[in-house]
Tab-separated table of C-alpha atoms and ligand atoms in Angstrom:
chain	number	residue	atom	x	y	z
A	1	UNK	CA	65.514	41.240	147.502
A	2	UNK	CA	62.550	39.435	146.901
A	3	UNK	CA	59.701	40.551	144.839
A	4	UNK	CA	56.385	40.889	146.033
A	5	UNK	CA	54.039	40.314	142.880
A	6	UNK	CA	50.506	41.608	143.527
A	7	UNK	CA	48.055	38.952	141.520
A	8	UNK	CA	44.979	41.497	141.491
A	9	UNK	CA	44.360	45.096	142.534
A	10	UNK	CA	41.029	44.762	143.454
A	11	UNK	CA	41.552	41.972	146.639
A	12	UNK	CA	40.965	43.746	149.787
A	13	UNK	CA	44.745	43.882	151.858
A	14	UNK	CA	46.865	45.949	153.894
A	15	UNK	CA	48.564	48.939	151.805
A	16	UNK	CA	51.155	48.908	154.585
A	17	UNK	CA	52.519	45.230	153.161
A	18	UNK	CA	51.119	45.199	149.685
A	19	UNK	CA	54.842	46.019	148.066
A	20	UNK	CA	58.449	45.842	149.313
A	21	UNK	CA	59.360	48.601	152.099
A	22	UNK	CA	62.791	50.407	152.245
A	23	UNK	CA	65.534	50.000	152.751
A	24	UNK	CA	66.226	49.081	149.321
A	25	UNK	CA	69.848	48.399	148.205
A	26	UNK	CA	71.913	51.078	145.694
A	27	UNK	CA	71.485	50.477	142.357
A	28	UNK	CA	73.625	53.322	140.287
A	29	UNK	CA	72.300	53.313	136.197
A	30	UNK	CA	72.865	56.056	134.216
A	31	UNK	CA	69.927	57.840	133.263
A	32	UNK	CA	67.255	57.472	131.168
A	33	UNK	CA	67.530	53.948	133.204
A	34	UNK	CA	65.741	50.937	132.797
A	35	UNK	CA	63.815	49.042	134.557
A	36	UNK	CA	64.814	45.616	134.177
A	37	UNK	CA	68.299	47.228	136.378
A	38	UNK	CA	66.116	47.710	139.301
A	39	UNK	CA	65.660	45.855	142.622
A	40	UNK	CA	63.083	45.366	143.236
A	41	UNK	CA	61.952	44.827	140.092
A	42	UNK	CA	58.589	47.368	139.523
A	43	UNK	CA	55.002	46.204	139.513
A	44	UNK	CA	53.940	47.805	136.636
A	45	UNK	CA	50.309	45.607	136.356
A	46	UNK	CA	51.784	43.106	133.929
A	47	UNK	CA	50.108	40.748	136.172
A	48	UNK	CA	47.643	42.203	138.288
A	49	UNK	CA	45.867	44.879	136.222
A	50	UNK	CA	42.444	43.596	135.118
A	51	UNK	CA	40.310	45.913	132.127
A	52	UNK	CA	36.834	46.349	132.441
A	53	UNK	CA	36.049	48.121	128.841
A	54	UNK	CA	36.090	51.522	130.415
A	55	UNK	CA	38.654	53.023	127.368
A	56	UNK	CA	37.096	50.665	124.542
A	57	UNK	CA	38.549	51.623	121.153
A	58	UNK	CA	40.509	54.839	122.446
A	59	UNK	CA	42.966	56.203	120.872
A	60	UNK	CA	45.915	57.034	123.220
A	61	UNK	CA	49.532	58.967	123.378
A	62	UNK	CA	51.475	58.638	126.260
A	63	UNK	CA	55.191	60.377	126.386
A	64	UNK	CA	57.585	58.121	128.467
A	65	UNK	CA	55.299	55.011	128.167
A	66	UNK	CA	58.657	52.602	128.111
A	67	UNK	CA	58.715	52.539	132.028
A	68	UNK	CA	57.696	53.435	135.354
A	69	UNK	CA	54.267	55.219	136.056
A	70	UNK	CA	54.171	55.954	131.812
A	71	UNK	CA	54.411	52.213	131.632
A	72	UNK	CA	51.696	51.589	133.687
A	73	UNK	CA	49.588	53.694	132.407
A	74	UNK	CA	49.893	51.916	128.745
A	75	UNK	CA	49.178	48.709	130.195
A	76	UNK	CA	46.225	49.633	131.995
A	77	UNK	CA	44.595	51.643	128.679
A	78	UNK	CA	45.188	49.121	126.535
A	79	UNK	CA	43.830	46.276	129.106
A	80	UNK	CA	40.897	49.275	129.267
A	81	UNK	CA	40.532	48.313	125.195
A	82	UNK	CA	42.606	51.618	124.159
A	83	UNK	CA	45.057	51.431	121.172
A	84	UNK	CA	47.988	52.965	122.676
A	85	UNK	CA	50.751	55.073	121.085
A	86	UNK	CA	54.056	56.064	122.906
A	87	UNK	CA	57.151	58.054	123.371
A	88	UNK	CA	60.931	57.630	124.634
A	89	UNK	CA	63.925	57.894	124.077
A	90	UNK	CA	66.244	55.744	121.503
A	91	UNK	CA	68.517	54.241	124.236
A	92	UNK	CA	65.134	52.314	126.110
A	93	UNK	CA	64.267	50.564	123.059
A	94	UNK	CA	64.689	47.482	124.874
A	95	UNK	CA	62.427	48.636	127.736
A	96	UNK	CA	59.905	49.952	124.645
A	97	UNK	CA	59.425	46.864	123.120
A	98	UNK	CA	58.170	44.809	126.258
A	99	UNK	CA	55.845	47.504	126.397
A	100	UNK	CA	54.350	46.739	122.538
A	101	UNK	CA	54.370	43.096	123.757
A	102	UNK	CA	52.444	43.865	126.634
A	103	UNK	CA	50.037	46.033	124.386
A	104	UNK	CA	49.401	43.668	121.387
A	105	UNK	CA	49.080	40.837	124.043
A	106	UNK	CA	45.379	42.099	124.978
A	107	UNK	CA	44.879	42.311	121.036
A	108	UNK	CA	45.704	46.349	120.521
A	109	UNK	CA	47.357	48.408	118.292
A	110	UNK	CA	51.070	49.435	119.716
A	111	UNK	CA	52.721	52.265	118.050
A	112	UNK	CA	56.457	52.679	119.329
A	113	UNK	CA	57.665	56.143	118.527
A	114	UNK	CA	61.883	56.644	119.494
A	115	UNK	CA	62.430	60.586	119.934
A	116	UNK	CA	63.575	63.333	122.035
A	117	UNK	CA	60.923	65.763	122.944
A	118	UNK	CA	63.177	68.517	124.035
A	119	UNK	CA	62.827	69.087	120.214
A	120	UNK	CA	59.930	70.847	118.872
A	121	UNK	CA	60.117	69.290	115.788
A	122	UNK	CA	60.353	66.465	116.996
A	123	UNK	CA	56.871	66.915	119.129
A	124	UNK	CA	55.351	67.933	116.373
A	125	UNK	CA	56.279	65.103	114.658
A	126	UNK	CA	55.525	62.763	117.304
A	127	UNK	CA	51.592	64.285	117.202
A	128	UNK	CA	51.709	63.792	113.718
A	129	UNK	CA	53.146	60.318	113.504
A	130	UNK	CA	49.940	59.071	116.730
A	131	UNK	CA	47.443	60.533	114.675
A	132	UNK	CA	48.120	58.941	111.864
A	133	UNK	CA	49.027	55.622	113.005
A	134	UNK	CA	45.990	55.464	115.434
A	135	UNK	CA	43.326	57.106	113.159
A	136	UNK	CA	42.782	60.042	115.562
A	137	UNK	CA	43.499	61.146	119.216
A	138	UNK	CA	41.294	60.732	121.959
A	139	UNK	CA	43.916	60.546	124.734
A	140	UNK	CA	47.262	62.606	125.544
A	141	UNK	CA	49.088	61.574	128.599
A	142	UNK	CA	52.083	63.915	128.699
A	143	UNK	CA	54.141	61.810	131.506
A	144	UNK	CA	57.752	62.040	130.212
A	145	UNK	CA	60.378	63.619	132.472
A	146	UNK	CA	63.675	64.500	133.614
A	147	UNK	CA	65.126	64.804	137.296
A	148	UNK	CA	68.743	65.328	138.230
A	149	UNK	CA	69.396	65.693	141.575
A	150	UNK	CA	72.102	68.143	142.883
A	151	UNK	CA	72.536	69.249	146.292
A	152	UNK	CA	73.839	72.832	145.374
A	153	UNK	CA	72.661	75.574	143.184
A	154	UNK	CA	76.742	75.996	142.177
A	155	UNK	CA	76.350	72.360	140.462
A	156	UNK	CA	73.351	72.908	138.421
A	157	UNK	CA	74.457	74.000	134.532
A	158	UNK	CA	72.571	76.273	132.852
A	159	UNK	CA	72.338	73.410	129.760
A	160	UNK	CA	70.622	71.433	132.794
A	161	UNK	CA	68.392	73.744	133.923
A	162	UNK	CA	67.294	74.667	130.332
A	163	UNK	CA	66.923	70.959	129.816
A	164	UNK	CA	64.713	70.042	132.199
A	165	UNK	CA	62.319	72.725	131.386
A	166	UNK	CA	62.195	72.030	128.111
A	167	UNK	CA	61.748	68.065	128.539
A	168	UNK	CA	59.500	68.685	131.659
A	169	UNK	CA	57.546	72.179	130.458
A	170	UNK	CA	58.294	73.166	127.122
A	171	UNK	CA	57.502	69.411	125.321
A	172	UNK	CA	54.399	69.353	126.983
A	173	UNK	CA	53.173	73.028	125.910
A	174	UNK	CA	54.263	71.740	122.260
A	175	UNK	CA	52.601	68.133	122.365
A	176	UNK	CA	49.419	69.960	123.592
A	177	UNK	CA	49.551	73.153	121.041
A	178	UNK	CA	50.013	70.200	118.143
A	179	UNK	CA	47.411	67.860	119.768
A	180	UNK	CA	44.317	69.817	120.161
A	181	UNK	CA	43.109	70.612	117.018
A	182	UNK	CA	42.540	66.593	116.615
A	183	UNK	CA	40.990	66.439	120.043
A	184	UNK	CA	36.935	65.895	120.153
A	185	UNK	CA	34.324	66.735	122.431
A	186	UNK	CA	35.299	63.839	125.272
A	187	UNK	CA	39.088	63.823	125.253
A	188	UNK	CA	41.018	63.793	127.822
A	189	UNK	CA	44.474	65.183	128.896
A	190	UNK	CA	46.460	64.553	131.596
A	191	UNK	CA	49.601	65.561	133.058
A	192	UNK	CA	52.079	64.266	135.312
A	193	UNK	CA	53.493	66.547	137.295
A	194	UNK	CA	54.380	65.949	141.522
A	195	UNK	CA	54.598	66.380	144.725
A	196	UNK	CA	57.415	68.898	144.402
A	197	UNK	CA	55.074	71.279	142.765
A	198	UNK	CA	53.977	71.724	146.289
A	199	UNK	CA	56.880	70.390	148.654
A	200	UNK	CA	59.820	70.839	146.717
A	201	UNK	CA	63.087	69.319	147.827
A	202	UNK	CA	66.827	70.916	148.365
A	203	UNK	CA	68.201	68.991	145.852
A	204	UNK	CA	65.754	69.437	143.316
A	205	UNK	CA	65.803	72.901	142.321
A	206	UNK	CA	65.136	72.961	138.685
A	207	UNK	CA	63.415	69.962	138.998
A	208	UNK	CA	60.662	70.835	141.533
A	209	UNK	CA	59.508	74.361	140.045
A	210	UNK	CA	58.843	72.744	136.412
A	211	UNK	CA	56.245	70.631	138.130
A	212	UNK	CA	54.662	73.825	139.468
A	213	UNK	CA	54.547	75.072	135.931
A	214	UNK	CA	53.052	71.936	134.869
A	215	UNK	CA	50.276	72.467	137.261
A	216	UNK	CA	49.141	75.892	136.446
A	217	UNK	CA	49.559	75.469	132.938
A	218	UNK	CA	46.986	72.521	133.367
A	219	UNK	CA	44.346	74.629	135.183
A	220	UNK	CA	44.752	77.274	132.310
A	221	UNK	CA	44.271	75.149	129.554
A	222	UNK	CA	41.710	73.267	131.330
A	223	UNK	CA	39.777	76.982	131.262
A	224	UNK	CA	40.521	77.388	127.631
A	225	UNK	CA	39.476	73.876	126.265
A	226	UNK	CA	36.445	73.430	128.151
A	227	UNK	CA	34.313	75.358	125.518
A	228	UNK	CA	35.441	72.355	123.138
A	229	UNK	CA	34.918	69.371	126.008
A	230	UNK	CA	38.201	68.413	126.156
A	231	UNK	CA	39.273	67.776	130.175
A	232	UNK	CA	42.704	68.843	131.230
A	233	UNK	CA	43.953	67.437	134.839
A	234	UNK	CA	47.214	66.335	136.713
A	235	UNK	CA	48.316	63.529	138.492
A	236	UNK	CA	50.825	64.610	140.932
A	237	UNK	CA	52.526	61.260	142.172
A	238	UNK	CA	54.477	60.923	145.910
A	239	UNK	CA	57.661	58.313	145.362
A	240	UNK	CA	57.530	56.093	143.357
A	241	UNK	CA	59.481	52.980	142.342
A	242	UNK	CA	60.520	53.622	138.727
A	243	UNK	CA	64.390	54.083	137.005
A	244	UNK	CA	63.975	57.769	136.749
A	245	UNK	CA	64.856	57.809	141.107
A	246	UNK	CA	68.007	55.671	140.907
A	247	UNK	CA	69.223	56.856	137.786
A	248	UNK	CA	70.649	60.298	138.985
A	249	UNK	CA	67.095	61.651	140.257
A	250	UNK	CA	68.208	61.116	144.082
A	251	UNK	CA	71.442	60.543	145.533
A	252	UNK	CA	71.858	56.642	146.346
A	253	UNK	CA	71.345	57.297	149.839
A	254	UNK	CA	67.635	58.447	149.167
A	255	UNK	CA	67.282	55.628	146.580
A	256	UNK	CA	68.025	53.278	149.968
A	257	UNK	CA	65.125	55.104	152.122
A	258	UNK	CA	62.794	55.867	149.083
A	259	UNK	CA	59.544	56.402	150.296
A	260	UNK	CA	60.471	55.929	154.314
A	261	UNK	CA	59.047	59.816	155.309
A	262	UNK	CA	55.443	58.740	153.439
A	263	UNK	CA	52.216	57.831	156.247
A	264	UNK	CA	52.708	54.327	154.323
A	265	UNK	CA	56.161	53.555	155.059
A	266	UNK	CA	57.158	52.323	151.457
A	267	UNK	CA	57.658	54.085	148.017
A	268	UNK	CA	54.434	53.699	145.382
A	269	UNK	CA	54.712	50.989	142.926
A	270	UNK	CA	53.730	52.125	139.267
A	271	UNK	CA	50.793	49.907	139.408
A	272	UNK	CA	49.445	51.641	142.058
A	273	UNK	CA	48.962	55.091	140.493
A	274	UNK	CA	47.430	53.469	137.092
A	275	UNK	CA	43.869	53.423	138.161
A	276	UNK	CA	43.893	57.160	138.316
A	277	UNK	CA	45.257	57.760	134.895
A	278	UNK	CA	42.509	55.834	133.692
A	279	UNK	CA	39.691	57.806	135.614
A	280	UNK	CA	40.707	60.471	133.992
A	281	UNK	CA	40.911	59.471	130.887
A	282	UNK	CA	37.527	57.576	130.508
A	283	UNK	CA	34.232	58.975	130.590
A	284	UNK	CA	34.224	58.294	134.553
A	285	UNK	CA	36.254	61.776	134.643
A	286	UNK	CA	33.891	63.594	133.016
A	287	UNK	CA	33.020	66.156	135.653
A	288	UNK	CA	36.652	66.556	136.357
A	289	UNK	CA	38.809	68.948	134.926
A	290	UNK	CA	41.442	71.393	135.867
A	291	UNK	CA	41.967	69.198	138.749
A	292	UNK	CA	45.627	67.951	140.358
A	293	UNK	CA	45.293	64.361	141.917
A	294	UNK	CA	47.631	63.115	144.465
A	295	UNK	CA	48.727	59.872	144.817
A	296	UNK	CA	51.471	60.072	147.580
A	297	UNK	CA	50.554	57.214	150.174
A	298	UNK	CA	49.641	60.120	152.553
A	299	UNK	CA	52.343	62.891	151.738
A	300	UNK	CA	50.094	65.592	149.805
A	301	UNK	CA	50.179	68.889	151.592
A	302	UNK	CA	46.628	70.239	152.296
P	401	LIG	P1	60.716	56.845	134.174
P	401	LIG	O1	62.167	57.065	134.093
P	401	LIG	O2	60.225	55.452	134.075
P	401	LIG	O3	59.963	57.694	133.065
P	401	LIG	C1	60.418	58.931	132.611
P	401	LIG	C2	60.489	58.841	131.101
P	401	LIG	O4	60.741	60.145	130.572
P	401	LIG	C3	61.612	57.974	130.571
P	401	LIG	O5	61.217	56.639	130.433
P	401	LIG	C4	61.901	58.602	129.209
P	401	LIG	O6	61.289	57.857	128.185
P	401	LIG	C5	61.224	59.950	129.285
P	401	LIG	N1	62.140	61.021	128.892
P	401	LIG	C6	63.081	61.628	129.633
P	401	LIG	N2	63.733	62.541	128.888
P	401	LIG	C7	63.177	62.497	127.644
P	401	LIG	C8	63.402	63.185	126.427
P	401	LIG	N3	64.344	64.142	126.316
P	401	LIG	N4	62.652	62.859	125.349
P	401	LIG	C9	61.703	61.898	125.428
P	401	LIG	N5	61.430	61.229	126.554
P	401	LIG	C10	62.164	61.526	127.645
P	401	LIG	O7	60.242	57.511	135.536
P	401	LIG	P2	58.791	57.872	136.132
P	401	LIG	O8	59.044	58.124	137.556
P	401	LIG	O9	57.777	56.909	135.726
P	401	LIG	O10	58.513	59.276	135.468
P	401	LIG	C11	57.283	59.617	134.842
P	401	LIG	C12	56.830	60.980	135.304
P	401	LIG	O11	56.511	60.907	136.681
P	401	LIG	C13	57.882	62.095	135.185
P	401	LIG	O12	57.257	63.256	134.674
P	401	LIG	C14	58.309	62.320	136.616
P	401	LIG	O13	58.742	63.645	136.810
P	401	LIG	C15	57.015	62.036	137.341
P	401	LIG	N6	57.145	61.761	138.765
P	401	LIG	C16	57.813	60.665	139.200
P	401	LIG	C17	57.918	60.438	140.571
P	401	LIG	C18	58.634	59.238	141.107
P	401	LIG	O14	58.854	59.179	142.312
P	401	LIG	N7	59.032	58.276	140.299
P	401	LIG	C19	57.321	61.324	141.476
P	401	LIG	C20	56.633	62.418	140.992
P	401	LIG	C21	56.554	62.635	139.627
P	402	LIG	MG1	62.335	54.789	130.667
């Protein structure tokens, strides 16, 4: 399948045609997944995401920056002039060091930092480890997550379920408990969480209510750090083309119609949700907090 490479975001075109539409062919990986296995390959921005200064000499941490919307994200802070630190797992080194590449190209410090946040330790660690290799913390994207679909509650373990809250809900509560006492009047986190938090699906069962968690969790904190003007918001993407899907978070026949039942017809494309990370994150935001942005090409319930 051919790949449709966007050259800039900011050319006025059709969203209908702008990426490639389903059906898409299976593509079985095991998970975490990668995306170079993917086809499509994913627009990520490498080529179409232009900076205009609005993150100048931020300091960033984003969990699951090796890929998909995480990715995307680093690209477009560090094009923004952010230093970027990130997370993921050992096995996507490969995936993890295109992303430094990508980073030090526009002149940036890249900090790479392998580890599995289902580990509090580890999280704290991780905190630790950004700080100090950035010289503070302006910016905590907490974007890293697991999805295994199953179609019946009988299939789901319990060492599942407890997995994917702690990766999903628990990591996050511990990146943000170690994080905030280096956060400053003007920083900025954001969480991923999604549309199942609102429309969850019958295969997703432990999946779906983790990303309701993550969204009141972010309006509480949001409440509680305000007195120290620190914004807390969610992004809460629709489908979107990244190796978490095919790697065991839908059934291959989903992976064919990904993003069919969406108003647009076509599944997001990791560049496409960027823009919003960086609102957030920048000054722009700064009347927005405890807020949960969709980006679903149309599929946000009201
Ligand atoms: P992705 O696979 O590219 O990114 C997920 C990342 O999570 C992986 O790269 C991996 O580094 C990280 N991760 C998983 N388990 C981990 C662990 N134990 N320790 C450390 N890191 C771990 O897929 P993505 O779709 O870009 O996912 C990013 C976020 O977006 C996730 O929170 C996901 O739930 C959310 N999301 C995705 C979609 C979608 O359609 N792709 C829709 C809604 C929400
Ligand atoms: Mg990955």
């Amino acid at each position: 399948m051919s790949n449709i490479k966007v050259k800039n975001q900011y050319e006025k075109r059709n969203p209908l045609d702008q990426y490639p539409k389903p059906p898409f062919p299976r593509q079985p990986q095991s998970a975490p997944g990668s995306v170079n296995k993917m086809n499509p390959l994913p627009d990520h921005g490498e080529e179409s995401y232009q900076g205009f200064g609005r993150l100048k000499d931020r300091k960033a941490l984003v969990t699951g920056g090796d890929s998909g919307i995480g990715r995307a994200a680093v690209i477009a802070f560090a094009r923004e002039g952010a230093d970027v630190a990130f997370n993921y797992l050992p096995s996507e080194e490969e995936n993890a060091q295109e992303v430094v590449k990508l980073i030090e190209a526009e002149g940036r410090k890249a900090i790479p930092l392998p580890g599995d946040i289902s580990d509090e330790s580890f999280c704290k660690k991780l905190v630790e480890d950004a700080v100090q290799g950035l010289g503070g913390l302006d910016i905590l994207v907490n974007n890293a997550g697991r999805q295994t679909s199953q179609q019946s509650i009988e299939e789901i373990t319990t060492e599942q379920f407890d997995n994917t809250f702690k990766v999903n809900v628990y990591a996050l509560f511990w990146i943000c408990k170690a994080a905030i006492p280096h956060l400053e009047p003007g920083a900025s986190i954001i969480n991923t969480t999604s549309i199942q938090a609102f429309d969850p699906s019958e295969n997703l069962l432990d999946y779906a209510p983790t990303k309701s968690s993550i969204v009141a969790f972010t309006k509480a904190l949001a409440q509680q750090v305000a007195e120290k003007g620190i914004r807390v918001n969610a992004v809460a993407p629709g489908p979107f083309w990244t190796p978490l899907q095919p790697s065991g978070g839908q059934p291959q026949e989903k992976v064919e119609q990904f993003g069919s039942s969406t108003p647009l017809g076509r599944p997001g494309q990791p560049a496409e949700i960027a823009p919003m990370y960086v609102l957030l994150a920048s000054q722009e935001g700064s009347y927005i907090t405890g807020e949960v942005m969709g980006v679903t090409g149309g599929m946000m319930p009201a």
